[in-house]
Amino acid sequence: MSQIKLTTPFSEAVVENLRIGQRVLLSGTIYTGRDAAHKKMVELLDQGKELPIPLVGQVIYYVGPSPAKPGRVIGSAGPTTSGRMDPYAPRLIALGLKGMIGKGKRSPEVIKAMKQYKAVYFAAVGGAAALISRSIKACRVVAYPELGPEAVHELVVEDFPLIVVNDVLGGDLYEEGTKIYAAR
Amino acid sequence: MRNIPASEITGTVAGLCQQANYQLGEDVLTAIKNAGEQEISLTGRDILQQLLKNAEIAREESVPMCQDTGFAVVFLELGQEVHVTGGDLYEAVNEGVRRGYVEGYLRKSIVGDPLNRKNTGDNTPAVIHTRIVPGDKLRIVVAPKGGGSENMSAIKMLKPAEGVAGVKNFVLETVKAAGPNPCPPVVVGVGIGGTFEKAALLAKESLLRPVGRPSPDPVLAALENELLEAVNATGIGPQGLGGLTTALAVHIETYPCHIASLPVAVNLNCHASRHKEAII
Ligand code: SF4
């Protein structure tokens, strides 16, 4: 199966060409965030303050890694359930976020925002956390260190294997894929 | 009476926490391999390959197979002729969890209060289920349980008239509602009967059985098979992206129940179906 190599940050043209089911190898800088960090970021936006990370063209990975063993860049780092970030995601997408990585279905609101503002959602393989950590070449905390594994990290990734689940056309691989293989 | 020092229990639990998170059982590996041979979705096949590779890396490098190293669920079978010396049994278990998670670079995923949600920092306390049994041994099973799959589990008090058909429906509904969230392929643990809490415990205990080993009861074994086929006919597939491998196995445990009730609990486990045991 062919895989598309992509590098962050994303231009609108790159995002517009992605389609559900495509396999991607992602390289470049991405940011991590779980619900606690999203909540804090949206609070900053409410107060009219600046975010600790850039958003335009960027990708957020929903992950809370296990602690790094000595001499390692990061611990095991597979995706967490994206639904918990659904209440916050449309706000970030409207501000220019172009990609999200996680596992599990997104809400209709997030899917609508992806269509309207041109963004995509990728699935990483849930539970393949030791394998994924090999694609992560650098890691540093950029905000909320007090949140531990839930802090916002800046990651440099190389050929991180992903699958496009939601595209700018409103497609949803969770729905489509299941339909194809469901016995009638 | 046989004396077992609390410190030995602590050391054993610490080791089991780490082994369970680093070493995926042969039963699960074999089930994933077999599923890969039958999977017709190319993406699905590739995902199953990635899971095998992931398990290999985790085992070789002694790192957790999944970053969610789980709630430490500990089953104790305490022989009635055992005397625990030098400390409190449950504190010994919790100290083992603490040590296992801190020294093993496992993630600390427990908040001390469900409402104010402050992390305890050492993954304690464990959830401990104890049974007193004949004999002078202590059997300890550590089964770290991830949040993604636990969150998609469900329980329902059926009417007895709903019978087997009702049970099947509820299992399928639960798997479908879970979709991609519990990281399929899953192991479906089903508890039927008992009371509200007993059904849930049966479902969890069924997950301790080696993956794919059928129930010794032929009627239940047939029901397990039928349910596995039905679950895999949903099309959910590996990671919920479509395919034939939604579950690796369905395990059912039952218990007598009240004339007025038919409780059914479904405890989903992800492919990181972890459990390790030791006997002291
Ligand atoms: S559901 Fe299981 S495999 Fe998936 S992230 Fe949670 S613990 Fe890991």
Short mmCIF file of C-alpha atoms and ligand atoms in Angstrom, two decimals:
data_model
loop_
_atom_site.label_atom_id
_atom_site.label_comp_id
_atom_site.label_asym_id
_atom_site.label_seq_id
_atom_site.Cartn_x
_atom_site.Cartn_y
_atom_site.Cartn_z
CA MET A 1 0.00 0.00 0.00
CA SER A 2 1.38 3.40 -0.91
CA GLN A 3 2.24 5.85 1.79
CA ILE A 4 2.37 9.61 1.44
CA LYS A 5 5.23 11.45 3.08
CA LEU A 6 4.19 14.70 4.72
CA THR A 7 6.11 17.33 6.65
CA THR A 8 4.74 19.89 9.10
CA PRO A 9 3.63 22.66 9.02
CA PHE A 10 0.84 21.94 6.50
CA SER A 11 -0.25 24.28 3.76
CA GLU A 12 -3.94 24.42 2.88
CA ALA A 13 -3.20 22.71 -0.44
CA VAL A 14 -1.62 19.69 1.27
CA VAL A 15 -4.58 19.27 3.59
CA GLU A 16 -7.12 19.66 0.78
CA ASN A 17 -5.57 16.79 -1.14
CA LEU A 18 -5.70 14.25 1.66
CA ARG A 19 -8.46 11.64 1.55
CA ILE A 20 -9.79 9.15 4.05
CA GLY A 21 -8.00 5.81 4.09
CA GLN A 22 -4.69 7.24 2.85
CA ARG A 23 -1.63 6.15 4.76
CA VAL A 24 0.77 8.87 5.76
CA LEU A 25 4.30 9.02 7.14
CA LEU A 26 4.57 12.28 9.02
CA SER A 27 7.80 14.15 9.74
CA GLY A 28 8.56 17.49 11.38
CA THR A 29 7.55 19.27 14.57
CA ILE A 30 4.23 18.47 16.25
CA TYR A 31 2.73 19.35 19.64
CA THR A 32 1.12 17.15 22.25
CA GLY A 33 -1.97 17.91 24.31
CA ARG A 34 -4.65 16.08 26.25
CA ASP A 35 -7.84 17.45 27.82
CA ALA A 36 -6.17 19.28 30.72
CA ALA A 37 -3.86 21.20 28.37
CA HIS A 38 -6.68 21.93 25.94
CA LYS A 39 -8.76 23.33 28.75
CA LYS A 40 -5.94 25.66 29.76
CA MET A 41 -5.33 26.79 26.18
CA VAL A 42 -8.98 27.59 25.59
CA GLU A 43 -9.02 29.55 28.87
CA LEU A 44 -6.08 31.61 27.56
CA LEU A 45 -7.99 32.32 24.36
CA ASP A 46 -11.02 33.40 26.42
CA GLN A 47 -8.80 35.87 28.22
CA GLY A 48 -7.46 37.16 24.91
CA LYS A 49 -3.96 35.88 25.73
CA GLU A 50 -1.43 34.19 23.50
CA LEU A 51 -1.09 30.42 23.31
CA PRO A 52 2.15 28.70 24.30
CA ILE A 53 2.35 27.00 20.89
CA PRO A 54 1.84 28.15 17.29
CA LEU A 55 -1.38 26.90 15.67
CA VAL A 56 -1.36 27.96 12.03
CA GLY A 57 -0.58 24.96 9.84
CA GLN A 58 0.32 22.87 12.89
CA VAL A 59 -0.58 19.39 14.11
CA ILE A 60 -1.55 18.36 17.66
CA TYR A 61 -1.02 14.80 18.84
CA TYR A 62 -3.33 13.59 21.62
CA VAL A 63 -0.91 11.64 23.79
CA GLY A 64 0.22 11.29 27.39
CA PRO A 65 3.49 9.35 27.15
CA SER A 66 4.88 7.02 29.79
CA PRO A 67 8.06 8.31 31.50
CA ALA A 68 11.26 8.09 29.45
CA LYS A 69 13.83 5.58 30.60
CA PRO A 70 17.27 7.11 31.18
CA GLY A 71 18.98 7.87 27.88
CA ARG A 72 15.77 7.83 25.88
CA VAL A 73 13.95 10.67 24.14
CA ILE A 74 10.49 9.64 25.35
CA GLY A 75 8.62 6.70 26.84
CA SER A 76 5.89 4.77 25.05
CA ALA A 77 3.69 7.24 23.24
CA GLY A 78 0.54 5.97 21.55
CA PRO A 79 -2.63 7.98 20.90
CA THR A 80 -5.33 8.60 23.49
CA THR A 81 -9.08 8.81 22.87
CA SER A 82 -9.73 11.99 20.88
CA GLY A 83 -13.35 12.45 21.93
CA ARG A 84 -12.24 14.10 25.16
CA MET A 85 -10.74 16.95 23.13
CA ASP A 86 -13.88 17.45 21.02
CA PRO A 87 -15.28 20.34 23.07
CA TYR A 88 -12.06 22.32 22.50
CA ALA A 89 -10.94 21.29 19.01
CA PRO A 90 -13.25 23.44 16.82
CA ARG A 91 -11.89 26.59 18.46
CA LEU A 92 -8.29 25.63 17.61
CA ILE A 93 -9.21 24.53 14.10
CA ALA A 94 -10.85 27.91 13.46
CA LEU A 95 -7.54 29.53 14.45
CA GLY A 96 -5.56 27.57 11.87
CA LEU A 97 -4.81 24.14 13.36
CA LYS A 98 -4.48 21.82 10.36
CA GLY A 99 -4.12 18.37 11.80
CA MET A 100 -4.97 16.25 14.83
CA ILE A 101 -3.68 12.79 15.69
CA GLY A 102 -5.48 10.44 18.07
CA LYS A 103 -7.76 7.45 18.20
CA GLY A 104 -11.53 7.16 18.11
CA LYS A 105 -14.42 9.05 16.57
CA ARG A 106 -14.78 12.84 16.47
CA SER A 107 -17.99 14.73 17.18
CA PRO A 108 -20.13 16.20 14.38
CA GLU A 109 -18.95 19.67 15.52
CA VAL A 110 -15.29 18.77 15.01
CA ILE A 111 -16.00 17.16 11.65
CA LYS A 112 -17.88 20.28 10.57
CA ALA A 113 -15.02 22.52 11.65
CA MET A 114 -12.53 20.37 9.70
CA LYS A 115 -14.66 20.82 6.59
CA GLN A 116 -15.20 24.54 7.08
CA TYR A 117 -11.64 25.51 7.98
CA LYS A 118 -9.76 22.77 6.10
CA ALA A 119 -8.18 20.43 8.60
CA VAL A 120 -7.71 16.68 8.86
CA TYR A 121 -7.80 14.04 11.57
CA PHE A 122 -5.38 11.15 11.56
CA ALA A 123 -5.50 7.90 13.51
CA ALA A 124 -2.32 6.52 14.95
CA VAL A 125 -2.46 2.85 15.95
CA GLY A 126 -3.82 2.77 19.49
CA GLY A 127 -1.64 0.66 21.71
CA ALA A 128 1.34 0.61 19.31
CA ALA A 129 3.05 2.92 21.74
CA ALA A 130 6.51 1.35 21.87
CA LEU A 131 6.67 1.23 18.07
CA ILE A 132 5.49 4.84 17.70
CA SER A 133 8.10 6.07 20.18
CA ARG A 134 10.74 5.04 17.64
CA SER A 135 9.45 7.72 15.25
CA ILE A 136 9.95 10.40 17.90
CA LYS A 137 13.41 11.90 17.61
CA ALA A 138 13.20 14.80 20.07
CA CYS A 139 10.90 15.87 22.87
CA ARG A 140 10.76 18.90 25.14
CA VAL A 141 8.10 20.36 27.39
CA VAL A 142 6.89 23.75 26.13
CA ALA A 143 4.00 24.45 28.52
CA TYR A 144 2.28 23.31 31.71
CA PRO A 145 5.09 21.12 33.15
CA GLU A 146 2.92 20.74 36.26
CA LEU A 147 0.62 18.46 34.25
CA GLY A 148 3.28 15.73 34.02
CA PRO A 149 2.48 13.39 31.12
CA GLU A 150 -0.33 15.79 30.20
CA ALA A 151 2.03 18.76 29.69
CA VAL A 152 2.35 20.23 26.21
CA HIS A 153 5.43 18.76 24.55
CA GLU A 154 7.07 19.72 21.30
CA LEU A 155 8.01 16.56 19.41
CA VAL A 156 10.19 16.12 16.37
CA VAL A 157 8.93 13.08 14.47
CA GLU A 158 10.23 11.13 11.52
CA ASP A 159 7.98 8.89 9.42
CA PHE A 160 5.29 8.61 12.07
CA PRO A 161 2.75 6.13 10.53
CA LEU A 162 -0.80 7.53 10.36
CA ILE A 163 -4.08 6.93 8.57
CA VAL A 164 -6.39 9.72 7.39
CA VAL A 165 -9.74 9.28 9.13
CA ASN A 166 -11.53 12.59 8.49
CA ASP A 167 -10.81 14.79 5.48
CA VAL A 168 -11.91 18.25 4.29
CA LEU A 169 -14.83 16.72 2.40
CA GLY A 170 -16.41 15.52 5.64
CA GLY A 171 -15.50 11.87 5.00
CA ASP A 172 -15.18 9.55 8.00
CA LEU A 173 -13.18 6.34 7.68
CA TYR A 174 -14.65 4.93 10.90
CA GLU A 175 -18.07 5.00 9.24
CA GLU A 176 -17.00 4.08 5.71
CA GLY A 177 -14.51 1.38 6.67
CA THR A 178 -16.98 -0.37 8.95
CA LYS A 179 -19.66 -0.30 6.22
CA ILE A 180 -17.34 -1.95 3.69
CA TYR A 181 -16.58 -4.93 5.88
CA ALA A 182 -19.88 -5.37 7.70
CA ALA A 183 -21.59 -8.63 6.76
CA ARG A 184 -24.97 -8.01 5.29
CA MET B 1 0.04 -22.09 59.17
CA ARG B 2 2.58 -20.95 56.60
CA ASN B 3 4.19 -17.57 56.98
CA ILE B 4 4.55 -15.27 53.97
CA PRO B 5 6.41 -12.03 54.63
CA ALA B 6 4.64 -8.90 53.37
CA SER B 7 7.91 -7.83 51.75
CA GLU B 8 7.83 -10.88 49.49
CA ILE B 9 4.33 -9.97 48.36
CA THR B 10 5.49 -6.43 47.61
CA GLY B 11 8.42 -7.64 45.52
CA THR B 12 6.27 -10.10 43.61
CA VAL B 13 3.58 -7.52 42.81
CA ALA B 14 6.22 -5.00 41.65
CA GLY B 15 7.68 -7.55 39.25
CA LEU B 16 4.27 -8.59 37.92
CA CYS B 17 3.29 -4.96 37.20
CA GLN B 18 6.36 -4.57 35.02
CA GLN B 19 6.17 -7.95 33.29
CA ALA B 20 2.51 -7.43 32.48
CA ASN B 21 3.26 -4.11 30.83
CA TYR B 22 6.40 -5.19 28.96
CA GLN B 23 5.48 -8.71 27.84
CA LEU B 24 2.32 -9.38 25.90
CA GLY B 25 1.22 -12.98 26.50
CA GLU B 26 1.84 -15.71 23.92
CA ASP B 27 -1.92 -16.32 23.85
CA VAL B 28 -2.59 -12.77 22.63
CA LEU B 29 0.32 -12.84 20.18
CA THR B 30 -0.90 -16.08 18.63
CA ALA B 31 -4.43 -14.72 18.38
CA ILE B 32 -3.19 -11.56 16.62
CA LYS B 33 -1.04 -13.63 14.22
CA ASN B 34 -3.96 -15.89 13.33
CA ALA B 35 -6.23 -12.89 12.84
CA GLY B 36 -3.67 -11.32 10.51
CA GLU B 37 -3.80 -14.35 8.24
CA GLN B 38 -7.56 -14.05 7.86
CA GLU B 39 -7.90 -10.28 7.68
CA ILE B 40 -8.89 -9.03 4.21
CA SER B 41 -8.52 -5.31 4.87
CA LEU B 42 -4.99 -4.27 3.88
CA THR B 43 -4.96 -1.47 6.42
CA GLY B 44 -6.25 -3.95 8.98
CA ARG B 45 -3.46 -6.41 8.18
CA ASP B 46 -0.89 -3.69 8.46
CA ILE B 47 -2.25 -2.61 11.84
CA LEU B 48 -2.07 -6.18 13.15
CA GLN B 49 1.54 -6.37 11.93
CA GLN B 50 2.31 -3.13 13.76
CA LEU B 51 0.85 -4.58 16.96
CA LEU B 52 3.09 -7.64 16.72
CA LYS B 53 6.13 -5.47 16.04
CA ASN B 54 5.13 -3.25 18.96
CA ALA B 55 4.91 -6.22 21.32
CA GLU B 56 8.33 -7.41 20.18
CA ILE B 57 9.93 -4.01 20.84
CA ALA B 58 8.27 -3.77 24.26
CA ARG B 59 9.50 -7.20 25.29
CA GLU B 60 13.05 -6.75 23.97
CA GLU B 61 13.58 -3.29 25.37
CA SER B 62 11.58 -3.71 28.58
CA VAL B 63 9.34 -0.74 27.82
CA PRO B 64 5.55 -0.62 28.17
CA MET B 65 3.66 -1.89 25.11
CA CYS B 66 1.14 0.91 25.65
CA GLN B 67 1.65 4.31 27.26
CA ASP B 68 -1.53 3.71 29.25
CA THR B 69 -0.03 1.26 31.70
CA GLY B 70 -3.39 0.97 33.35
CA PHE B 71 -5.11 0.75 36.68
CA ALA B 72 -3.40 -2.08 38.59
CA VAL B 73 -6.19 -4.57 39.13
CA VAL B 74 -4.91 -7.27 41.47
CA PHE B 75 -6.58 -10.61 42.14
CA LEU B 76 -5.50 -12.43 45.26
CA GLU B 77 -6.30 -16.03 46.09
CA LEU B 78 -5.23 -16.34 49.67
CA GLY B 79 -4.92 -19.82 51.12
CA GLN B 80 -6.69 -19.94 54.48
CA GLU B 81 -3.58 -21.42 56.05
CA VAL B 82 -1.40 -18.48 55.11
CA HIS B 83 -0.26 -16.01 57.71
CA VAL B 84 1.03 -12.72 56.30
CA THR B 85 3.84 -11.44 58.50
CA GLY B 86 5.57 -8.12 58.90
CA GLY B 87 2.86 -5.92 57.48
CA ASP B 88 -0.63 -5.38 56.14
CA LEU B 89 -1.56 -7.49 53.08
CA TYR B 90 -3.19 -4.67 51.10
CA GLU B 91 -0.46 -2.18 51.98
CA ALA B 92 2.07 -4.77 50.77
CA VAL B 93 0.23 -5.00 47.44
CA ASN B 94 0.00 -1.22 47.10
CA GLU B 95 3.67 -0.84 47.91
CA GLY B 96 4.37 -3.37 45.14
CA VAL B 97 2.32 -1.33 42.68
CA ARG B 98 4.09 1.85 43.77
CA ARG B 99 7.51 0.28 43.31
CA GLY B 100 6.62 -1.47 40.07
CA TYR B 101 5.28 1.67 38.43
CA VAL B 102 7.91 4.10 39.69
CA GLU B 103 10.94 1.87 39.09
CA GLY B 104 9.56 0.44 35.86
CA TYR B 105 8.97 3.82 34.17
CA LEU B 106 5.27 3.05 33.90
CA ARG B 107 2.76 5.86 33.59
CA LYS B 108 0.96 7.03 36.71
CA SER B 109 -2.67 7.22 35.69
CA ILE B 110 -4.57 7.26 38.97
CA VAL B 111 -6.26 10.28 40.52
CA GLY B 112 -6.83 10.12 44.27
CA ASP B 113 -10.36 11.43 44.11
CA PRO B 114 -12.76 10.95 41.20
CA LEU B 115 -14.08 14.49 41.55
CA ASN B 116 -11.11 16.66 42.41
CA ARG B 117 -8.87 14.51 40.21
CA LYS B 118 -5.37 14.97 41.59
CA ASN B 119 -2.88 12.36 40.42
CA THR B 120 -1.57 10.21 43.28
CA GLY B 121 1.80 10.16 41.54
CA ASP B 122 2.58 6.48 42.02
CA ASN B 123 -0.38 4.71 40.39
CA THR B 124 -1.78 3.59 43.74
CA PRO B 125 -4.11 2.48 45.05
CA ALA B 126 -4.66 -0.81 43.26
CA VAL B 127 -8.11 -2.31 42.87
CA ILE B 128 -7.80 -5.53 44.86
CA HIS B 129 -10.13 -8.53 44.68
CA THR B 130 -9.50 -11.19 47.31
CA ARG B 131 -10.77 -14.73 47.61
CA ILE B 132 -10.01 -16.97 50.53
CA VAL B 133 -9.33 -20.50 49.30
CA PRO B 134 -8.16 -23.76 50.88
CA GLY B 135 -4.41 -24.31 51.12
CA ASP B 136 -1.27 -22.48 52.18
CA LYS B 137 -0.35 -20.56 49.03
CA LEU B 138 -0.98 -17.06 47.78
CA ARG B 139 -1.81 -16.66 44.10
CA ILE B 140 -1.43 -13.14 42.74
CA VAL B 141 -2.65 -11.99 39.34
CA VAL B 142 -1.86 -8.45 38.21
CA ALA B 143 -4.03 -7.23 35.34
CA PRO B 144 -3.27 -3.60 34.42
CA LYS B 145 -6.39 -2.17 32.77
CA GLY B 146 -6.32 0.72 30.28
CA GLY B 147 -8.86 3.52 30.41
CA GLY B 148 -9.77 3.46 26.72
CA SER B 149 -11.27 0.00 26.83
CA GLU B 150 -12.59 0.19 30.41
CA ASN B 151 -14.58 3.31 29.49
CA MET B 152 -16.47 1.46 26.78
CA SER B 153 -17.62 -1.35 29.08
CA ALA B 154 -21.26 -1.60 30.13
CA ILE B 155 -23.72 -3.40 32.36
CA LYS B 156 -27.45 -4.00 32.01
CA MET B 157 -30.06 -5.66 34.15
CA LEU B 158 -32.08 -7.63 31.59
CA LYS B 159 -35.48 -9.13 32.15
CA PRO B 160 -35.20 -12.93 32.46
CA ALA B 161 -37.62 -13.24 29.53
CA GLU B 162 -35.06 -11.57 27.27
CA GLY B 163 -32.89 -14.66 27.66
CA VAL B 164 -29.98 -15.55 25.41
CA ALA B 165 -31.22 -13.28 22.64
CA GLY B 166 -31.15 -10.33 25.04
CA VAL B 167 -27.63 -11.18 26.11
CA LYS B 168 -26.41 -11.40 22.51
CA ASN B 169 -28.03 -8.09 21.64
CA PHE B 170 -26.46 -6.32 24.57
CA VAL B 171 -22.98 -7.66 23.81
CA LEU B 172 -23.25 -6.56 20.19
CA GLU B 173 -24.67 -3.16 21.10
CA THR B 174 -21.79 -2.59 23.50
CA VAL B 175 -19.12 -3.54 20.96
CA LYS B 176 -20.74 -1.38 18.28
CA ALA B 177 -21.09 1.62 20.57
CA ALA B 178 -17.43 1.23 21.53
CA GLY B 179 -16.33 1.31 17.88
CA PRO B 180 -12.67 2.33 17.62
CA ASN B 181 -12.28 3.61 21.20
CA PRO B 182 -11.15 0.41 22.98
CA CYS B 183 -8.35 -0.14 20.41
CA PRO B 184 -9.75 -3.14 18.56
CA PRO B 185 -9.04 -5.99 18.14
CA VAL B 186 -10.56 -6.42 21.58
CA VAL B 187 -11.19 -9.27 23.95
CA VAL B 188 -14.83 -9.24 25.02
CA GLY B 189 -15.40 -10.32 28.61
CA VAL B 190 -19.00 -11.18 29.43
CA GLY B 191 -20.42 -11.84 32.89
CA ILE B 192 -23.92 -13.26 33.06
CA GLY B 193 -25.88 -13.74 36.26
CA GLY B 194 -25.20 -13.09 39.93
CA THR B 195 -26.04 -9.61 41.13
CA PHE B 196 -25.20 -6.18 39.71
CA GLU B 197 -21.63 -6.16 41.04
CA LYS B 198 -21.07 -9.90 40.63
CA ALA B 199 -21.82 -9.72 36.89
CA ALA B 200 -19.21 -6.97 36.48
CA LEU B 201 -16.62 -8.96 38.38
CA LEU B 202 -17.36 -12.10 36.33
CA ALA B 203 -16.83 -10.12 33.15
CA LYS B 204 -13.49 -8.85 34.41
CA GLU B 205 -12.42 -12.32 35.61
CA SER B 206 -13.24 -13.80 32.22
CA LEU B 207 -10.52 -11.56 30.75
CA LEU B 208 -7.92 -13.42 32.82
CA ARG B 209 -8.52 -16.62 30.88
CA PRO B 210 -5.89 -17.24 28.16
CA VAL B 211 -7.23 -15.53 25.04
CA GLY B 212 -9.27 -17.90 22.94
CA ARG B 213 -9.45 -20.77 25.44
CA PRO B 214 -13.11 -21.77 25.29
CA SER B 215 -15.33 -22.06 28.34
CA PRO B 216 -15.29 -25.59 29.79
CA ASP B 217 -19.08 -25.56 29.53
CA PRO B 218 -19.97 -26.66 25.97
CA VAL B 219 -23.12 -24.53 25.86
CA LEU B 220 -21.18 -21.42 26.85
CA ALA B 221 -18.33 -22.33 24.50
CA ALA B 222 -20.83 -22.45 21.62
CA LEU B 223 -22.27 -19.10 22.67
CA GLU B 224 -18.77 -17.62 22.81
CA ASN B 225 -18.17 -18.77 19.25
CA GLU B 226 -21.46 -17.47 18.00
CA LEU B 227 -20.86 -14.10 19.63
CA LEU B 228 -17.32 -13.88 18.25
CA GLU B 229 -18.66 -14.41 14.75
CA ALA B 230 -21.35 -11.80 15.27
CA VAL B 231 -18.87 -9.29 16.70
CA ASN B 232 -16.52 -9.82 13.77
CA ALA B 233 -19.38 -9.42 11.31
CA THR B 234 -19.87 -5.81 12.45
CA GLY B 235 -17.03 -4.73 10.15
CA ILE B 236 -15.47 -2.50 12.83
CA GLY B 237 -12.09 -4.17 12.32
CA PRO B 238 -8.61 -3.36 13.61
CA GLN B 239 -8.64 0.13 15.20
CA GLY B 240 -12.22 0.56 13.99
CA LEU B 241 -11.03 1.40 10.47
CA GLY B 242 -12.87 -1.51 8.87
CA GLY B 243 -12.08 -5.20 8.66
CA LEU B 244 -12.90 -8.66 9.90
CA THR B 245 -10.89 -8.59 13.14
CA THR B 246 -12.94 -6.68 15.68
CA ALA B 247 -12.38 -9.16 18.50
CA LEU B 248 -9.79 -11.84 19.18
CA ALA B 249 -12.08 -13.72 21.53
CA VAL B 250 -15.30 -13.62 23.53
CA HIS B 251 -15.10 -15.08 27.04
CA ILE B 252 -18.19 -15.78 29.11
CA GLU B 253 -18.47 -16.52 32.82
CA THR B 254 -21.77 -17.20 34.56
CA TYR B 255 -23.12 -17.43 38.10
CA PRO B 256 -26.51 -18.42 39.56
CA CYS B 257 -28.95 -15.54 39.83
CA HIS B 258 -32.21 -14.37 41.34
CA ILE B 259 -35.50 -15.54 39.79
CA ALA B 260 -36.27 -11.90 38.96
CA SER B 261 -32.98 -10.95 37.32
CA LEU B 262 -30.65 -11.46 34.41
CA PRO B 263 -27.65 -9.17 34.85
CA VAL B 264 -25.19 -8.94 31.95
CA ALA B 265 -21.89 -7.12 32.08
CA VAL B 266 -19.53 -6.57 29.18
CA ASN B 267 -15.96 -5.67 30.06
CA LEU B 268 -13.95 -4.80 26.96
CA ASN B 269 -10.22 -5.30 26.90
CA CYS B 270 -7.94 -3.91 24.23
CA HIS B 271 -5.38 -5.98 22.33
CA ALA B 272 -3.00 -4.98 25.15
CA SER B 273 -4.73 -7.69 27.16
CA ARG B 274 -2.36 -7.80 30.07
CA HIS B 275 -2.23 -10.18 32.98
CA LYS B 276 0.62 -11.92 34.75
CA GLU B 277 0.48 -14.24 37.72
CA ALA B 278 2.70 -15.71 40.40
CA ILE B 279 2.17 -18.19 43.20
CA ILE B 280 3.97 -17.72 46.49
S1 SF4 C 1 -7.33 0.93 25.15
FE1 SF4 C 1 -5.59 -0.42 25.64
S2 SF4 C 1 -4.24 -0.35 23.86
FE2 SF4 C 1 -5.68 1.36 23.72
S3 SF4 C 1 -4.60 3.09 24.63
FE3 SF4 C 1 -5.83 2.16 26.25
S4 SF4 C 1 -4.51 0.66 27.26
FE4 SF4 C 1 -3.55 1.21 25.31
#
